[in-house]
Structure formats: structure tokens, C-alpha cells
């Protein structure tokens, strides 16, 4: 039976808009960058029949995401594929490399992941781990994750990314049709809405991690560890911010407006 609601039951009330990109769009949902909110907005704007989630998660994610598919079992012909993907997945999906993504300030993203992971551990009846504990366990989600996914080298062992991987990530990001910045969401969403020819917002604020009592911020030792293991992501984030500036200037030139975009 065909579905007409998205993950959280929000109905699509409007017809699917026309894209300004010619090929299927691959939305690379980097973990803890507001992507759950965004993909629900994309589904609501474009229609669930035009989109499909591509996730490799298990357990609760498989149960929660109603349209979960692995790379090998996606439906061809969708207009948007989204998920915790990586650069290079277009080859497995058999579509051109038309990527879009949102990045987040690396320190905030890594800390948010740490809190999210401990929330999952608590649900499984396990004790929380410190940042050092996750590092000792080799959790690559705390080790330059954005560089890993955008370079395509997501499986490199913990701590073994090199400046060459960063260079590949930058080169790939330059080819993305859109790369937004979570901390610059107003400008980013304006550009993303222009690309999709549909109004995309983050008003729903889905899957936001609740703060654990007494853990609103990392300790100084944890902050040092996070910073040390996200230096490449910091450089990639700065590079992405520069690309966003260029996109904004291009949109202003196309619209003929001298006024700053808000």
C-alpha cells in the first residue's frame, strides 16, 4: 500500500515542485547536523513517492525510519535519495554524483554525537561513556566524521585520516550542488529552497537530543580530546563556509539585488 506520510506522520499537502537540478539529488545526511528535520522537510515538500531514505543503521533506526532501505534495495527513479551516506554512494545507486549536504561546527557536532550515543547506551541499560571512553573504543563518529563521509573514506581506522583525505573531501565538496552550514541556517535554507524550488525550513526541530542533567558542556579535558580528533573537520568546515559565501554572492548577482540576503 502506498504511503503519503513521512517518518513522523506529517502529511504532504502540496504537489511536488520542479527541481532546478537535472539529476536525482543525493542528500548526504551527516550525523547530528539537523538532518532529521531537513529530510522530513524534503519529504513534505517533494512527496514521499519522490524520495527514499538510504541508511545502513540497525535496530531502533530500522524500526523508526518507515522507508528504510539499504543501498542494494533502493527503488530506482526517485528524485531525492537521502541518508547517512558517503561520497561515492552514487555508484552503488547508479545515479550521477549530484550531492547536497549540511555541515556543522565540528566541536558542537562531535559533542552532540557523544550525548546522543550515551542516550542510546542508557536505553540499552548501559552506563554512559566519557569522550575518552568513546575514543578508546575507536568510535569514528568522533574522529573527523564530516571529512570521512565527504571524502568517501568512511572506513579508515580511527586516527588514521591524513591531509590527503582532507584534500579529497574539499575537492568533492566543491562539486556538490549545495553545501549548507547549520550555524548559518537562514542563508543556507534560502539557497537550499532555491535549489529545490520549495520552501525548506527547520521549524519542526525533530530528533533534538535532550540535555543530560549536569552535562550541558564537556570538561576541559574532553574539549581538548574532541578538538584534537576533529582538526580536519575544522579545516573542511572553514572551506565549506567559503563556498557558501560564493553561492550567496552568485544568488545575489542572479537576482540583481545589492541587499544582503537574510
Short mmCIF file of C-alpha atoms in Angstrom, two decimals:
data_model
loop_
_atom_site.label_atom_id
_atom_site.label_comp_id
_atom_site.label_asym_id
_atom_site.label_seq_id
_atom_site.Cartn_x
_atom_site.Cartn_y
_atom_site.Cartn_z
CA UNK A 1 0.00 0.00 0.00
CA UNK A 2 1.40 3.38 -0.98
CA UNK A 3 2.24 5.81 1.80
CA UNK A 4 1.54 9.52 1.81
CA UNK A 5 3.06 10.45 5.17
CA UNK A 6 6.69 10.85 6.17
CA UNK A 7 8.59 9.47 9.18
CA UNK A 8 6.64 11.40 11.79
CA UNK A 9 3.25 11.29 10.09
CA UNK A 10 3.30 14.82 8.68
CA UNK A 11 1.20 14.91 5.51
CA UNK A 12 2.30 16.40 2.22
CA UNK A 13 -0.42 18.84 1.18
CA UNK A 14 1.15 20.36 -1.91
CA UNK A 15 2.22 18.91 -5.28
CA UNK A 16 5.86 18.02 -5.80
CA UNK A 17 7.88 21.03 -7.03
CA UNK A 18 10.17 21.06 -10.05
CA UNK A 19 13.87 20.76 -9.33
CA UNK A 20 16.41 23.14 -10.80
CA UNK A 21 18.88 20.22 -10.94
CA UNK A 22 18.53 17.75 -13.78
CA UNK A 23 19.50 14.56 -11.96
CA UNK A 24 18.34 12.77 -8.77
CA UNK A 25 19.56 14.62 -5.69
CA UNK A 26 21.61 12.77 -3.08
CA UNK A 27 21.23 14.45 0.31
CA UNK A 28 24.19 13.34 2.43
CA UNK A 29 22.83 13.46 5.97
CA UNK A 30 25.82 13.95 8.24
CA UNK A 31 25.02 12.69 11.74
CA UNK A 32 23.91 15.38 14.23
CA UNK A 33 23.66 18.25 11.74
CA UNK A 34 19.89 18.78 11.87
CA UNK A 35 19.42 16.29 9.05
CA UNK A 36 16.37 14.52 10.50
CA UNK A 37 14.49 17.81 10.43
CA UNK A 38 15.71 18.53 6.90
CA UNK A 39 14.86 15.18 5.34
CA UNK A 40 11.35 15.39 6.77
CA UNK A 41 11.03 18.84 5.21
CA UNK A 42 12.30 17.45 1.90
CA UNK A 43 9.74 14.63 2.05
CA UNK A 44 6.96 17.06 2.90
CA UNK A 45 7.92 19.40 0.06
CA UNK A 46 8.70 16.84 -2.62
CA UNK A 47 6.39 13.97 -1.68
CA UNK A 48 7.21 10.57 -0.22
CA UNK A 49 6.73 8.96 -3.63
CA UNK A 50 9.62 11.04 -4.95
CA UNK A 51 12.08 10.37 -2.11
CA UNK A 52 13.74 7.44 -0.42
CA UNK A 53 15.89 7.01 2.68
CA UNK A 54 19.15 5.10 2.30
CA UNK A 55 20.54 4.18 5.71
CA UNK A 56 22.87 1.47 6.93
CA UNK A 57 21.71 1.63 10.54
CA UNK A 58 20.19 -1.21 12.52
CA UNK A 59 17.90 -1.71 15.49
CA UNK A 60 15.96 1.39 16.51
CA UNK A 61 16.80 3.27 13.30
CA UNK A 62 15.43 0.43 11.16
CA UNK A 63 12.25 0.41 13.27
CA UNK A 64 11.82 4.20 13.31
CA UNK A 65 12.52 5.05 9.69
CA UNK A 66 9.47 3.78 7.85
CA UNK A 67 11.11 3.94 4.43
CA UNK A 68 14.44 2.41 5.40
CA UNK A 69 16.37 0.81 2.53
CA UNK A 70 19.90 -0.46 2.09
CA UNK A 71 21.98 0.66 -0.88
CA UNK A 72 21.25 -2.62 -2.67
CA UNK A 73 17.46 -2.38 -2.39
CA UNK A 74 16.58 1.21 -3.24
CA UNK A 75 13.83 1.98 -5.73
CA UNK A 76 15.16 3.43 -8.99
CA UNK A 77 13.75 6.64 -10.38
CA UNK A 78 13.35 8.63 -7.15
CA UNK A 79 14.06 12.34 -7.32
CA UNK A 80 15.77 12.51 -3.91
CA UNK A 81 17.78 9.89 -2.04
CA UNK A 82 18.79 10.86 1.49
CA UNK A 83 20.55 9.24 4.39
CA UNK A 84 23.78 8.76 6.32
CA UNK A 85 25.54 8.25 3.02
CA UNK A 86 29.06 8.99 1.84
CA UNK A 87 30.60 10.39 -1.31
CA UNK A 88 30.75 7.55 -3.80
CA UNK A 89 27.35 6.02 -2.99
CA UNK A 90 26.09 7.35 -6.33
CA UNK A 91 27.96 4.50 -7.99
CA UNK A 92 26.12 1.90 -5.91
CA UNK A 93 22.80 3.64 -6.62
CA UNK A 94 23.52 4.00 -10.33
CA UNK A 95 22.92 7.77 -10.46
CA UNK A 96 25.12 10.80 -11.22
CA UNK A 97 27.06 12.42 -8.33
CA UNK A 98 24.56 15.22 -7.59
CA UNK A 99 25.16 15.75 -3.87
CA UNK A 100 23.87 18.19 -1.26
CA UNK A 101 24.63 18.32 2.45
CA UNK A 102 24.72 20.40 5.63
CA UNK A 103 27.84 20.68 7.78
CA UNK A 104 28.06 21.66 11.42
CA UNK A 105 30.78 23.26 13.52
CA UNK A 106 32.87 20.15 14.32
CA UNK A 107 33.21 20.59 18.07
CA UNK A 108 29.45 21.01 18.53
CA UNK A 109 28.70 18.11 16.19
CA UNK A 110 31.08 15.72 17.98
CA UNK A 111 29.76 16.67 21.42
CA UNK A 112 26.18 16.24 20.21
CA UNK A 113 27.05 12.79 18.90
CA UNK A 114 28.65 11.91 22.24
CA UNK A 115 25.46 12.84 24.08
CA UNK A 116 23.32 11.02 21.51
CA UNK A 117 25.41 7.86 21.83
CA UNK A 118 25.14 7.92 25.61
CA UNK A 119 21.39 8.36 25.34
CA UNK A 120 21.31 5.17 23.24
CA UNK A 121 23.53 3.39 25.76
CA UNK A 122 21.17 4.39 28.55
CA UNK A 123 18.21 2.99 26.57
CA UNK A 124 20.13 -0.27 26.28
CA UNK A 125 20.80 -0.37 30.03
CA UNK A 126 24.49 0.51 29.66
CA UNK A 127 26.48 3.06 31.64
CA UNK A 128 27.46 6.28 29.81
CA UNK A 129 30.98 6.66 28.46
CA UNK A 130 33.22 9.69 28.64
CA UNK A 131 34.60 11.17 25.44
CA UNK A 132 37.87 9.41 26.24
CA UNK A 133 35.95 6.15 26.56
CA UNK A 134 34.48 6.52 23.08
CA UNK A 135 37.91 7.41 21.70
CA UNK A 136 39.47 4.36 23.35
CA UNK A 137 36.71 2.28 21.76
CA UNK A 138 37.64 3.67 18.33
CA UNK A 139 34.31 5.41 17.70
CA UNK A 140 34.96 7.03 14.29
CA UNK A 141 31.89 9.24 14.69
CA UNK A 142 34.11 11.36 16.95
CA UNK A 143 37.05 11.32 14.53
CA UNK A 144 36.65 13.85 11.68
CA UNK A 145 33.35 12.30 10.60
CA UNK A 146 32.48 15.04 8.08
CA UNK A 147 35.84 14.59 6.34
CA UNK A 148 35.31 10.83 6.31
CA UNK A 149 31.87 10.97 4.69
CA UNK A 150 32.60 13.70 2.16
CA UNK A 151 35.94 12.20 1.13
CA UNK A 152 34.30 8.78 0.81
CA UNK A 153 36.90 7.17 3.09
CA UNK A 154 34.49 6.43 5.92
CA UNK A 155 36.10 3.13 6.92
CA UNK A 156 39.63 4.38 7.59
CA UNK A 157 40.60 3.23 11.11
CA UNK A 158 40.27 5.71 13.95
CA UNK A 159 43.01 8.33 13.94
CA UNK A 160 44.41 7.37 10.53
CA UNK A 161 42.94 10.04 8.28
CA UNK A 162 45.62 12.15 6.57
CA UNK A 163 45.80 15.59 4.96
CA UNK A 164 45.30 13.78 1.66
CA UNK A 165 41.82 12.67 2.80
CA UNK A 166 41.05 16.29 3.69
CA UNK A 167 42.16 17.38 0.23
CA UNK A 168 39.86 14.80 -1.37
CA UNK A 169 36.96 15.95 0.82
CA UNK A 170 37.50 19.57 -0.25
CA UNK A 171 37.66 18.61 -3.92
CA UNK A 172 34.46 16.58 -3.60
CA UNK A 173 32.66 19.33 -1.70
CA UNK A 174 33.41 21.80 -4.50
CA UNK A 175 31.37 19.56 -6.81
CA UNK A 176 28.31 19.49 -4.54
CA UNK A 177 25.31 21.38 -5.90
CA UNK A 178 24.70 22.61 -2.35
CA UNK A 179 26.64 22.62 0.92
CA UNK A 180 24.92 24.40 3.78
CA UNK A 181 26.19 25.38 7.22
CA UNK A 182 23.98 24.64 10.23
CA UNK A 183 25.21 27.71 12.11
CA UNK A 184 24.27 29.82 9.05
CA UNK A 185 20.91 28.20 8.60
CA UNK A 186 18.96 31.25 7.35
CA UNK A 187 21.31 31.80 4.41
CA UNK A 188 21.72 28.08 3.83
CA UNK A 189 17.99 27.33 3.82
CA UNK A 190 17.37 30.20 1.40
CA UNK A 191 19.84 28.64 -1.03
CA UNK A 192 18.50 25.12 -0.50
CA UNK A 193 14.92 26.29 -1.03
CA UNK A 194 16.02 27.97 -4.25
CA UNK A 195 17.63 24.73 -5.43
CA UNK A 196 14.54 22.61 -4.69
CA UNK A 197 12.06 25.30 -5.73
CA UNK A 198 10.26 24.62 -2.44
CA UNK A 199 10.29 26.31 0.95
CA UNK A 200 12.55 24.32 3.28
CA UNK A 201 12.75 25.30 6.94
CA UNK A 202 13.90 23.75 10.22
CA UNK A 203 10.76 24.70 12.13
CA UNK A 204 9.90 21.14 13.16
CA UNK A 205 13.14 20.58 15.14
CA UNK A 206 12.95 16.78 15.10
CA UNK A 207 15.29 14.33 16.86
CA UNK A 208 16.89 17.03 19.01
CA UNK A 209 18.92 15.47 21.78
CA UNK A 210 17.77 16.42 25.31
CA UNK A 211 20.47 17.65 27.61
CA UNK A 212 21.56 15.25 30.32
CA UNK A 213 21.43 16.80 33.81
CA UNK A 214 24.80 18.25 34.72
CA UNK A 215 26.25 17.58 31.23
CA UNK A 216 25.47 20.74 29.27
CA UNK A 217 29.12 21.12 28.24
CA UNK A 218 32.25 18.95 28.07
CA UNK A 219 35.05 19.20 30.57
CA UNK A 220 38.25 20.94 29.54
CA UNK A 221 39.92 17.53 29.07
CA UNK A 222 37.06 16.31 26.89
CA UNK A 223 37.14 19.53 24.89
CA UNK A 224 40.85 19.03 24.21
CA UNK A 225 40.25 15.45 23.00
CA UNK A 226 37.38 16.49 20.72
CA UNK A 227 39.43 19.29 19.20
CA UNK A 228 42.43 17.03 18.61
CA UNK A 229 40.35 14.45 16.77
CA UNK A 230 38.44 16.93 14.59
CA UNK A 231 41.16 19.16 13.13
CA UNK A 232 40.46 18.05 9.57
CA UNK A 233 36.76 18.68 10.07
CA UNK A 234 37.56 22.18 11.33
CA UNK A 235 39.51 22.88 8.13
CA UNK A 236 36.72 21.40 5.98
CA UNK A 237 34.10 23.46 7.82
CA UNK A 238 36.05 26.66 7.14
CA UNK A 239 36.38 25.68 3.48
CA UNK A 240 32.63 24.99 3.26
CA UNK A 241 31.86 28.39 4.76
CA UNK A 242 33.87 29.99 1.96
CA UNK A 243 31.94 28.01 -0.65
CA UNK A 244 28.68 29.16 0.95
CA UNK A 245 29.82 32.78 0.65
CA UNK A 246 30.41 32.21 -3.07
CA UNK A 247 26.95 30.67 -3.53
CA UNK A 248 25.30 33.59 -1.76
CA UNK A 249 27.15 36.10 -3.91
CA UNK A 250 26.12 34.17 -7.01
CA UNK A 251 22.47 34.17 -5.96
CA UNK A 252 22.59 37.90 -5.22
CA UNK A 253 24.11 38.53 -8.66
CA UNK A 254 21.44 36.40 -10.35
CA UNK A 255 18.64 38.19 -8.53
CA UNK A 256 20.16 41.60 -9.23
CA UNK A 257 19.75 42.58 -5.58
CA UNK A 258 22.52 44.58 -3.89
CA UNK A 259 20.95 43.98 -0.49
CA UNK A 260 22.31 41.31 1.86
CA UNK A 261 20.33 38.07 1.95
CA UNK A 262 18.56 37.33 5.25
#
